[in-house]
Coordinates of C-alpha atoms and ligand atoms in Angstrom, one line a residue:
M7 CA -13.7 17.5 -22.3
T8 CA -11.1 17.2 -25.0
L9 CA -8.2 14.8 -24.4
A10 CA -5.7 17.7 -24.2
V11 CA -7.7 19.4 -21.4
R12 CA -8.1 16.1 -19.6
G13 CA -4.3 15.6 -19.9
V14 CA -3.5 19.0 -18.4
S15 CA -6.1 18.5 -15.6
W16 CA -4.4 15.2 -14.7
V17 CA -1.0 16.8 -14.7
F18 CA -2.2 19.6 -12.3
A19 CA -3.9 17.0 -10.1
Y20 CA -0.7 15.0 -10.0
L21 CA 1.4 18.0 -9.1
G22 CA -1.2 19.0 -6.4
V23 CA -0.9 15.6 -4.7
V24 CA 2.9 15.6 -4.8
I25 CA 3.2 19.2 -3.5
A26 CA 0.4 19.2 -0.9
P27 CA 2.3 17.3 1.9
L28 CA 5.2 19.7 1.3
V29 CA 3.1 22.8 1.7
F30 CA 1.4 21.4 4.8
A31 CA 4.7 20.4 6.4
A32 CA 6.2 23.8 5.6
I33 CA 3.4 25.7 7.3
G34 CA 4.5 26.2 10.9
A35 CA 7.6 24.0 10.6
G36 CA 10.0 26.9 10.8
E37 CA 11.3 26.0 14.2
P38 CA 14.8 27.4 14.6
H39 CA 16.4 24.1 15.6
H40 CA 15.3 22.4 12.3
G41 CA 17.8 24.2 10.1
F42 CA 18.0 24.1 6.3
W43 CA 19.1 20.5 5.9
T44 CA 16.5 19.0 8.2
N45 CA 13.8 20.9 6.3
F46 CA 15.2 19.9 3.0
S47 CA 15.5 16.2 4.0
V48 CA 11.8 16.2 5.2
A49 CA 10.7 18.0 2.0
L50 CA 12.4 15.3 -0.2
A51 CA 10.9 12.5 1.9
F52 CA 7.3 13.9 1.8
T53 CA 7.5 14.6 -1.9
G54 CA 9.1 11.2 -2.6
L55 CA 6.4 9.4 -0.5
A56 CA 3.5 11.2 -2.4
M57 CA 5.2 10.2 -5.7
M58 CA 5.6 6.6 -4.6
G59 CA 2.0 6.5 -3.5
L60 CA 0.9 7.8 -6.9
E61 CA 2.9 5.1 -8.7
F62 CA 0.0 2.8 -7.8
A63 CA -2.4 5.1 -9.5
L64 CA -0.3 5.3 -12.7
V65 CA -0.5 1.5 -13.2
A66 CA -4.0 1.0 -11.8
R67 CA -5.4 0.8 -15.4
F68 CA -7.8 3.7 -15.0
R69 CA -9.0 4.3 -18.5
S70 CA -9.6 8.0 -18.0
V71 CA -6.1 8.6 -16.8
A72 CA -4.5 6.6 -19.6
A73 CA -6.6 8.1 -22.4
P74 CA -4.7 11.4 -22.8
F75 CA -1.2 9.9 -22.4
G76 CA -1.5 6.3 -23.6
Q77 CA -0.5 3.2 -21.6
D78 CA 3.1 3.4 -22.9
G79 CA 3.4 7.0 -21.8
L80 CA 2.1 6.2 -18.3
L81 CA 4.5 3.3 -17.9
Q82 CA 7.5 5.3 -19.0
F83 CA 6.5 8.0 -16.5
H84 CA 6.0 5.3 -13.8
R85 CA 9.6 4.1 -14.5
Q86 CA 11.1 7.5 -14.4
I87 CA 9.3 8.5 -11.2
G88 CA 10.5 5.3 -9.6
L89 CA 14.1 6.3 -10.3
A90 CA 13.4 9.9 -9.1
G91 CA 11.7 8.5 -5.9
L92 CA 14.8 6.4 -5.3
A93 CA 17.0 9.5 -5.6
F94 CA 14.7 11.4 -3.2
V95 CA 14.8 8.6 -0.6
G96 CA 18.6 8.2 -1.0
V97 CA 19.2 11.9 -0.3
H98 CA 16.7 11.9 2.6
V99 CA 18.5 8.9 4.2
A100 CA 21.9 10.4 3.6
I101 CA 21.0 13.7 5.2
S102 CA 19.1 12.0 8.1
T103 CA 22.0 9.7 9.0
R104 CA 24.4 12.6 8.8
W105 CA 22.4 14.9 11.0
H106 CA 20.6 12.5 13.3
A107 CA 23.2 9.8 13.4
V108 CA 22.5 6.7 15.4
P109 CA 25.8 5.0 16.6
T110 CA 26.2 1.5 15.2
S111 CA 26.3 0.1 18.8
A112 CA 22.9 1.6 19.4
A113 CA 21.4 0.7 16.1
L114 CA 19.4 -2.3 17.5
R115 CA 17.9 -0.1 20.1
A116 CA 17.0 2.6 17.5
P117 CA 13.4 3.9 17.8
A118 CA 10.6 2.3 15.6
L119 CA 10.7 5.6 13.6
V120 CA 14.2 4.6 12.3
W121 CA 13.3 0.9 11.6
F122 CA 10.2 1.7 9.5
G123 CA 12.3 4.3 7.6
V124 CA 15.0 1.8 6.9
A125 CA 12.5 -0.8 5.9
A126 CA 10.8 1.6 3.4
A127 CA 14.1 2.7 2.0
A128 CA 15.4 -0.8 1.6
A129 CA 12.2 -1.9 -0.1
V130 CA 12.5 1.0 -2.6
V131 CA 16.1 0.1 -3.4
V132 CA 15.3 -3.6 -4.0
L133 CA 12.2 -2.5 -6.0
V134 CA 14.2 -0.4 -8.4
V135 CA 17.2 -2.8 -8.7
T136 CA 15.0 -5.8 -9.5
S137 CA 13.1 -3.7 -12.1
V138 CA 16.1 -2.2 -13.9
W139 CA 18.1 -5.4 -13.9
R140 CA 15.2 -8.0 -14.0
R141 CA 16.6 -9.8 -17.1
W142 CA 20.2 -9.7 -15.9
L143 CA 19.0 -11.2 -12.5
R144 CA 17.1 -13.8 -14.5
L145 CA 13.8 -13.1 -12.7
S146 CA 10.8 -14.4 -14.5
Y147 CA 8.2 -11.8 -15.2
E148 CA 5.7 -13.5 -12.9
L149 CA 8.1 -13.6 -9.9
W150 CA 9.2 -10.1 -10.6
H151 CA 5.6 -8.8 -10.8
V152 CA 4.6 -10.4 -7.5
A153 CA 7.7 -9.2 -5.7
H154 CA 7.3 -5.7 -7.3
T155 CA 3.7 -5.5 -6.0
V156 CA 4.6 -6.7 -2.5
L157 CA 7.7 -4.5 -2.2
A158 CA 5.8 -1.4 -3.4
V159 CA 3.1 -2.0 -0.7
V160 CA 5.7 -2.5 2.0
A161 CA 7.6 0.6 0.9
V162 CA 4.6 2.9 1.0
A163 CA 3.1 1.4 4.2
C164 CA 6.4 1.5 6.1
A165 CA 7.0 5.1 4.9
L166 CA 3.5 6.1 6.1
V167 CA 4.1 4.5 9.5
H168 CA 7.5 6.3 9.6
V169 CA 5.6 9.6 9.0
Y170 CA 3.1 8.9 11.8
L171 CA 6.0 8.1 14.2
I172 CA 7.6 11.5 13.6
N173 CA 4.8 12.7 15.9
E174 CA 6.5 10.9 18.8
H175 CA 9.9 12.5 18.1
P176 CA 10.0 15.8 20.1
G177 CA 12.4 17.5 17.6
L178 CA 10.3 16.7 14.5
A179 CA 6.7 16.5 15.7
S180 CA 5.8 20.0 14.2
Y181 CA 6.1 18.6 10.7
V182 CA 3.0 16.4 11.2
G183 CA 1.8 17.4 14.6
T184 CA -1.3 19.5 14.2
L185 CA -4.7 18.0 13.7
W186 CA -5.1 19.2 10.1
K187 CA -1.7 17.9 9.1
Q188 CA -2.7 14.5 10.6
L189 CA -5.9 14.7 8.6
L190 CA -4.0 15.2 5.4
W191 CA -1.8 12.2 6.1
G192 CA -4.9 10.2 7.2
L193 CA -6.5 11.1 3.9
M194 CA -3.4 10.1 1.9
S195 CA -3.2 6.8 3.7
A196 CA -7.0 6.2 3.2
A197 CA -6.6 7.0 -0.5
F198 CA -3.7 4.6 -0.8
I199 CA -5.5 1.7 0.9
S200 CA -8.7 2.4 -1.1
L201 CA -6.7 2.3 -4.3
L202 CA -5.3 -1.1 -3.4
G203 CA -8.7 -2.4 -2.3
W204 CA -10.2 -1.1 -5.6
V205 CA -7.6 -2.6 -7.9
R206 CA -6.9 -5.9 -6.0
V207 CA -10.3 -6.7 -4.5
I208 CA -13.3 -4.7 -5.8
R209 CA -12.5 -4.9 -9.5
P210 CA -11.6 -8.6 -9.6
L211 CA -14.7 -9.3 -7.4
A212 CA -16.9 -7.5 -10.0
R213 CA -15.3 -9.6 -12.8
R214 CA -15.8 -12.9 -10.9
G215 CA -19.5 -12.9 -11.7
R216 CA -19.0 -12.0 -15.3
P217 CA -16.6 -14.6 -16.8
W218 CA -16.0 -14.7 -20.6
R219 CA -15.9 -18.0 -22.4
L220 CA -13.2 -19.4 -24.7
E221 CA -15.2 -20.6 -27.8
R222 CA -12.5 -21.9 -30.2
V223 CA -8.8 -22.2 -30.5
G224 CA -7.2 -21.9 -34.0
R225 CA -3.6 -22.4 -35.3
E226 CA -1.9 -19.7 -37.4
R227 CA 1.5 -19.5 -39.1
G228 CA 4.4 -18.5 -37.0
Q229 CA 3.6 -20.4 -33.8
T230 CA 0.6 -18.2 -33.3
T231 CA -2.7 -19.3 -31.8
T232 CA -6.0 -17.5 -32.3
L233 CA -8.4 -17.6 -29.4
V234 CA -12.1 -16.8 -30.1
L235 CA -13.9 -15.4 -27.0
T236 CA -17.4 -14.5 -26.1
P237 CA -18.3 -11.9 -23.4
P238 CA -20.8 -12.8 -20.7
P239 CA -24.4 -13.3 -22.0
G240 CA -26.3 -10.0 -22.4
E241 CA -23.1 -7.9 -22.1
P242 CA -22.1 -6.8 -25.6
F243 CA -18.5 -5.8 -25.6
R244 CA -17.1 -2.7 -27.5
F245 CA -13.5 -1.9 -28.2
D246 CA -11.6 0.4 -30.6
P247 CA -9.5 -1.5 -33.1
G248 CA -5.9 -1.6 -31.8
Q249 CA -6.8 -1.7 -28.1
F250 CA -5.8 -4.5 -25.8
A251 CA -7.0 -6.1 -22.5
W252 CA -5.6 -8.1 -19.6
F253 CA -6.6 -11.7 -19.7
T254 CA -6.7 -14.4 -17.0
F255 CA -7.4 -17.9 -18.4
G256 CA -8.9 -20.6 -16.2
R257 CA -7.6 -19.0 -13.0
S258 CA -9.1 -16.8 -10.3
P259 CA -9.8 -13.2 -11.3
F260 CA -7.7 -12.3 -8.2
S261 CA -4.7 -13.8 -9.9
L262 CA -1.9 -11.2 -9.6
T263 CA -0.4 -11.6 -13.1
P264 CA -2.9 -11.4 -16.0
H265 CA -1.4 -11.2 -19.5
P266 CA -2.0 -8.3 -21.9
F267 CA -3.0 -9.1 -25.5
S268 CA -4.3 -6.9 -28.3
F269 CA -7.6 -7.6 -29.8
S270 CA -7.0 -9.0 -33.3
S271 CA -10.6 -9.2 -34.5
S272 CA -12.7 -6.5 -36.2
A273 CA -14.3 -4.1 -33.8
E274 CA -17.5 -4.4 -35.8
R275 CA -18.1 -8.1 -35.0
N276 CA -19.6 -9.7 -31.9
E277 CA -17.0 -12.4 -31.3
V278 CA -13.7 -11.2 -30.0
E279 CA -10.4 -12.7 -31.0
I280 CA -6.9 -12.4 -29.8
A281 CA -3.8 -13.9 -31.5
V282 CA -0.9 -15.1 -29.3
R283 CA 2.6 -16.0 -30.4
A284 CA 4.5 -18.6 -28.3
L285 CA 7.3 -16.6 -26.8
G286 CA 7.5 -17.9 -23.3
D287 CA 6.2 -20.4 -20.8
F288 CA 2.6 -19.1 -20.6
T289 CA 2.2 -18.3 -24.3
S290 CA 3.7 -21.6 -25.4
R291 CA 0.9 -23.5 -23.5
I292 CA -2.0 -21.3 -24.6
G293 CA -2.9 -23.6 -27.5
E294 CA -3.7 -26.3 -24.9
L295 CA -6.6 -24.4 -23.5
A296 CA -9.9 -26.2 -24.0
P297 CA -13.0 -24.5 -25.4
G298 CA -15.3 -23.6 -22.5
T299 CA -12.5 -22.3 -20.3
K300 CA -13.5 -19.3 -18.2
V301 CA -11.6 -16.2 -19.1
Y302 CA -11.5 -12.9 -17.0
V303 CA -11.0 -9.8 -19.1
D304 CA -9.9 -6.4 -17.9
G305 CA -10.3 -4.0 -20.8
P306 CA -10.4 -2.5 -23.3
H307 CA -7.4 -0.4 -22.6
G308 CA -5.1 1.8 -24.8
V309 CA -5.3 4.6 -27.3
F310 CA -3.4 2.9 -30.1
S311 CA -6.2 3.0 -32.6
I312 CA -7.3 4.5 -35.9
D313 CA -10.4 5.6 -34.0
A314 CA -8.3 7.7 -31.6
D315 CA -6.2 9.3 -34.4
E316 CA -8.2 9.9 -37.5
G317 CA -6.4 10.7 -40.7
P318 CA -6.8 10.8 -44.5
G319 CA -5.1 7.4 -44.7
F320 CA -2.9 5.1 -42.6
C321 CA 0.5 3.4 -42.7
F322 CA 0.9 0.4 -40.5
I323 CA 4.3 -1.0 -39.6
A324 CA 4.3 -4.5 -38.0
G325 CA 7.1 -6.8 -36.8
G326 CA 6.1 -10.4 -36.1
V327 CA 3.3 -10.7 -33.6
G328 CA 3.0 -6.9 -33.6
I329 CA 0.6 -7.5 -36.4
T330 CA -2.3 -8.4 -34.0
G331 CA -3.6 -4.9 -33.2
L332 CA -2.9 -3.7 -36.7
L333 CA -4.8 -6.6 -38.1
S334 CA -7.8 -5.6 -36.0
M335 CA -7.6 -2.1 -37.5
L336 CA -7.4 -3.5 -41.0
R337 CA -10.3 -6.0 -40.5
T338 CA -12.4 -3.2 -39.0
M339 CA -11.7 -0.8 -41.9
A340 CA -12.7 -3.6 -44.3
D341 CA -15.9 -4.3 -42.4
R342 CA -16.7 -0.6 -42.3
A343 CA -16.1 -0.3 -46.0
D344 CA -13.6 2.4 -45.2
V345 CA -12.2 3.6 -48.5
R346 CA -9.2 5.5 -47.1
P347 CA -5.9 4.2 -48.4
A348 CA -3.8 2.0 -46.1
I349 CA -0.3 0.5 -46.5
L350 CA 1.0 -2.3 -44.3
I351 CA 4.8 -2.8 -44.0
Y352 CA 5.0 -6.2 -42.4
A353 CA 8.4 -7.5 -41.2
N354 CA 9.0 -11.2 -40.4
R355 CA 11.9 -13.5 -40.1
D356 CA 10.8 -15.7 -43.0
W357 CA 7.9 -16.3 -45.3
E358 CA 6.6 -19.4 -43.5
N359 CA 6.3 -17.5 -40.2
A360 CA 4.4 -14.5 -41.6
A361 CA 1.1 -15.0 -39.6
F362 CA -2.1 -14.0 -41.4
R363 CA -0.4 -13.5 -44.7
D364 CA -3.2 -15.3 -46.6
E365 CA -5.9 -13.2 -45.0
L366 CA -3.9 -10.0 -45.7
G367 CA -4.1 -11.0 -49.4
R368 CA -7.8 -11.4 -49.1
L369 CA -8.2 -8.0 -47.3
Q370 CA -6.5 -6.3 -50.2
E371 CA -9.5 -7.3 -52.3
R372 CA -12.0 -5.7 -49.9
M373 CA -10.2 -2.4 -49.2
T374 CA -7.6 0.1 -50.6
L375 CA -4.6 -1.8 -49.0
S376 CA -1.1 -2.4 -50.2
V377 CA 1.0 -4.9 -48.3
V378 CA 4.8 -4.8 -48.4
H379 CA 6.4 -7.9 -46.8
V380 CA 10.0 -7.5 -45.5
L381 CA 11.8 -10.7 -44.8
E382 CA 14.9 -11.1 -42.7
R383 CA 15.7 -14.4 -44.3
P384 CA 13.9 -14.4 -47.7
P385 CA 13.5 -17.6 -49.8
A386 CA 15.5 -18.0 -53.0
N387 CA 14.3 -15.7 -55.8
W388 CA 12.2 -13.6 -53.3
P389 CA 11.1 -10.6 -55.4
G390 CA 10.2 -8.4 -52.4
E391 CA 12.1 -6.5 -49.7
A392 CA 14.7 -8.2 -47.6
G393 CA 16.5 -7.4 -44.3
Y394 CA 15.1 -5.0 -41.7
V395 CA 12.7 -2.1 -42.0
T396 CA 14.8 0.9 -43.0
R397 CA 14.4 4.5 -44.1
D398 CA 15.2 3.3 -47.7
I399 CA 12.4 0.7 -47.6
L400 CA 10.0 3.1 -46.2
S401 CA 10.8 5.9 -48.7
R402 CA 10.5 3.3 -51.6
H403 CA 6.9 2.4 -50.6
L404 CA 5.3 5.4 -48.9
P405 CA 2.8 7.1 -51.2
P406 CA 3.1 10.8 -52.3
G407 CA 1.8 13.1 -49.5
Y408 CA 2.7 10.4 -46.9
R409 CA 3.4 13.0 -44.2
R410 CA -0.4 13.5 -43.8
L411 CA -1.0 9.8 -43.0
Q412 CA -1.3 8.5 -39.5
F413 CA 1.4 5.9 -38.7
F414 CA 1.0 3.0 -36.3
I415 CA 4.0 0.9 -35.3
C416 CA 4.1 -2.4 -33.3
G417 CA 6.7 -5.0 -33.1
P418 CA 10.1 -5.8 -31.4
A419 CA 11.6 -2.8 -29.7
P420 CA 14.6 -2.4 -32.0
M421 CA 12.4 -2.5 -35.1
M422 CA 10.0 0.0 -33.6
D423 CA 12.8 2.4 -32.7
A424 CA 14.4 2.1 -36.1
A425 CA 11.0 2.7 -37.9
Q426 CA 10.1 5.6 -35.7
N427 CA 13.4 7.3 -36.3
A428 CA 13.3 6.7 -40.0
L429 CA 9.8 8.2 -40.2
L430 CA 10.9 11.3 -38.3
D431 CA 13.9 11.5 -40.6
L432 CA 11.5 11.4 -43.5
G433 CA 9.7 14.4 -42.2
V434 CA 6.7 12.7 -40.6
P435 CA 5.5 14.9 -37.7
G436 CA 6.0 13.1 -34.4
E437 CA 2.3 13.5 -33.4
R438 CA 1.3 11.3 -36.4
V439 CA 3.6 8.4 -35.2
H440 CA 1.9 6.1 -32.7
T441 CA 3.5 3.1 -31.1
E442 CA 2.4 0.1 -28.9
R443 CA 5.2 -1.8 -27.1
F444 CA 4.6 -5.4 -26.1
T445 CA 7.4 -5.4 -23.5
M446 CA 6.5 -3.6 -20.3
V447 CA 9.7 -4.5 -18.3
Ligands
FAD23 C1 -0.1 -3.8 -24.7 C2 0.4 -5.2 -25.0 C3 -0.3 -5.9 -26.0 C4 0.2 -7.2 -26.3 N1 -0.4 -7.9 -27.3 C5 0.0 -9.1 -27.6 C6 -0.6 -9.9 -28.7 O1 -1.6 -9.4 -29.3 N2 -0.1 -11.1 -29.0 C7 1.0 -11.6 -28.3 O2 1.3 -12.8 -28.6 N3 1.6 -10.9 -27.3 C8 1.1 -9.7 -27.0 N4 1.8 -9.0 -26.0 C9 2.9 -9.7 -25.3 C10 2.4 -10.7 -24.3 O3 1.7 -10.1 -23.3 C11 3.7 -11.4 -23.7 O4 4.4 -12.0 -24.8 C12 3.2 -12.5 -22.8 O5 2.6 -12.0 -21.7 C13 4.5 -13.3 -22.4 O6 4.1 -14.3 -21.5 P1 5.0 -15.6 -21.3 O7 4.8 -16.1 -19.9 O8 4.6 -16.6 -22.3 O9 6.5 -15.2 -21.6 P2 7.7 -14.9 -20.6 O10 8.9 -15.5 -21.2 O11 7.3 -15.1 -19.2 O12 7.8 -13.3 -20.8 C14 8.3 -12.7 -22.0 C15 8.2 -11.2 -21.8 O13 6.8 -10.8 -21.9 C16 6.5 -9.9 -20.9 N5 5.5 -10.5 -20.0 C17 5.4 -11.7 -19.5 N6 4.3 -11.9 -18.7 C18 3.7 -10.7 -18.7 C19 2.5 -10.2 -18.1 N7 1.7 -11.0 -17.3 N8 2.2 -8.9 -18.3 C20 2.9 -8.1 -19.0 N9 4.0 -8.5 -19.7 C21 4.4 -9.8 -19.5 C22 7.8 -9.6 -20.1 O14 8.4 -8.4 -20.7 C23 8.6 -10.8 -20.4 O15 10.0 -10.5 -20.4 C24 1.3 -7.8 -25.6 C25 1.9 -7.1 -24.6 C26 1.4 -5.8 -24.3 C27 2.1 -5.0 -23.2

């Protein structure tokens, strides 16, 4: 099946799951006392709940789901659906409190149905607020991630209980009352629990018996550390150059917060390398890891690869540590004796911190590669490009017929946005511009 067909199938499957509870609730729910607003409110809640349940599937790292859309695309969608879910829940709560108001004095004696609904809605609000304003709230990624997971489970679990309790409410029972409607909700709940079990228990359990080994640790320029890893004996590992994986170093495979890193080595070699820049608490200590450390690897993931988007030649645009996946593509091309032309525009703060610059020089001797360094703070008498990656810099260095190349961009978000816009401005078709963002939240 082609990626496009797979993508369309997933979209239909998604819409099917979102709409199914709505259709089921609508059939036979036309009791006269319900009225438009009650029906509307229930419709929003059912759709919102299905969307929230599917949020887990979007970030469950299923390769077949991510393949047509890319990990970035799925994450963007996950964020937008989170906001839409909040809006659906908000309107549902507003309508329900307007039409089925519980006086404040009786709030404590409100039925369990109300309490589970309130708990689900509150969890969704906190979930969205802490995600949108994580940095402003100064939440570390690890704390945010654990809280996000727990709140999401609480929200969906409480919402499901809220739905089951509707059955005990004489005015509303017809929305979920019949056997086949209960079967549907039972199926949805089972799917949700199985998904959780699969992602948090079965997959880590499978990884536990197959740890990787950290072989060597090497220092690079720009506070970057190269880690050389070997897969479990007898399990050769294949990845496409440019892909990434989730890594857990020296901790349990059940650890909630693994870290994503792109492979930096050639996809044609047996040893696997990643290169990590010290940017925070975890990455600053990664150089202290001792050879022999057990590593758990969930991957490969991603579609940011010359193997996924073939072309007559390639233009790579890297900013800082964004070089890692692009370096993997270049190393792989050199090992494959790929003669297609490649140009690398490589932006760094200064010359000293340009990681792998010596190796890039050597790669130019093994393949048709030109490297353009762009330095934010160039040394005196620097003959090359200075400042940021701009439309002017790109148009100075792109070869004739550049619109037919495949473009791969990875680096800090502002650089990526600027480079992407400049390329579109220069007439490069959007489908030839591929990006990988290192910041998920
Ligand atoms: C697809 C992808 C590929 C990446 N490839 C590389 C690479 O090849 N080399 C490299 O040096 N970095 C890479 N990164 C970035 C790297 O994962 C983060 O810099 C690292 O996890 C930061 O951890 P920290 O605790 O040191 O920093 P912190 O200061 O805790 O975090 C800095 C930022 O990194 C992100 N982050 C932190 N922890 C995680 C986590 N567990 N999962 C996801 N994001 C997190 C958050 O946005 C956070 O704001 C990649 C990221 C992604 C998404």
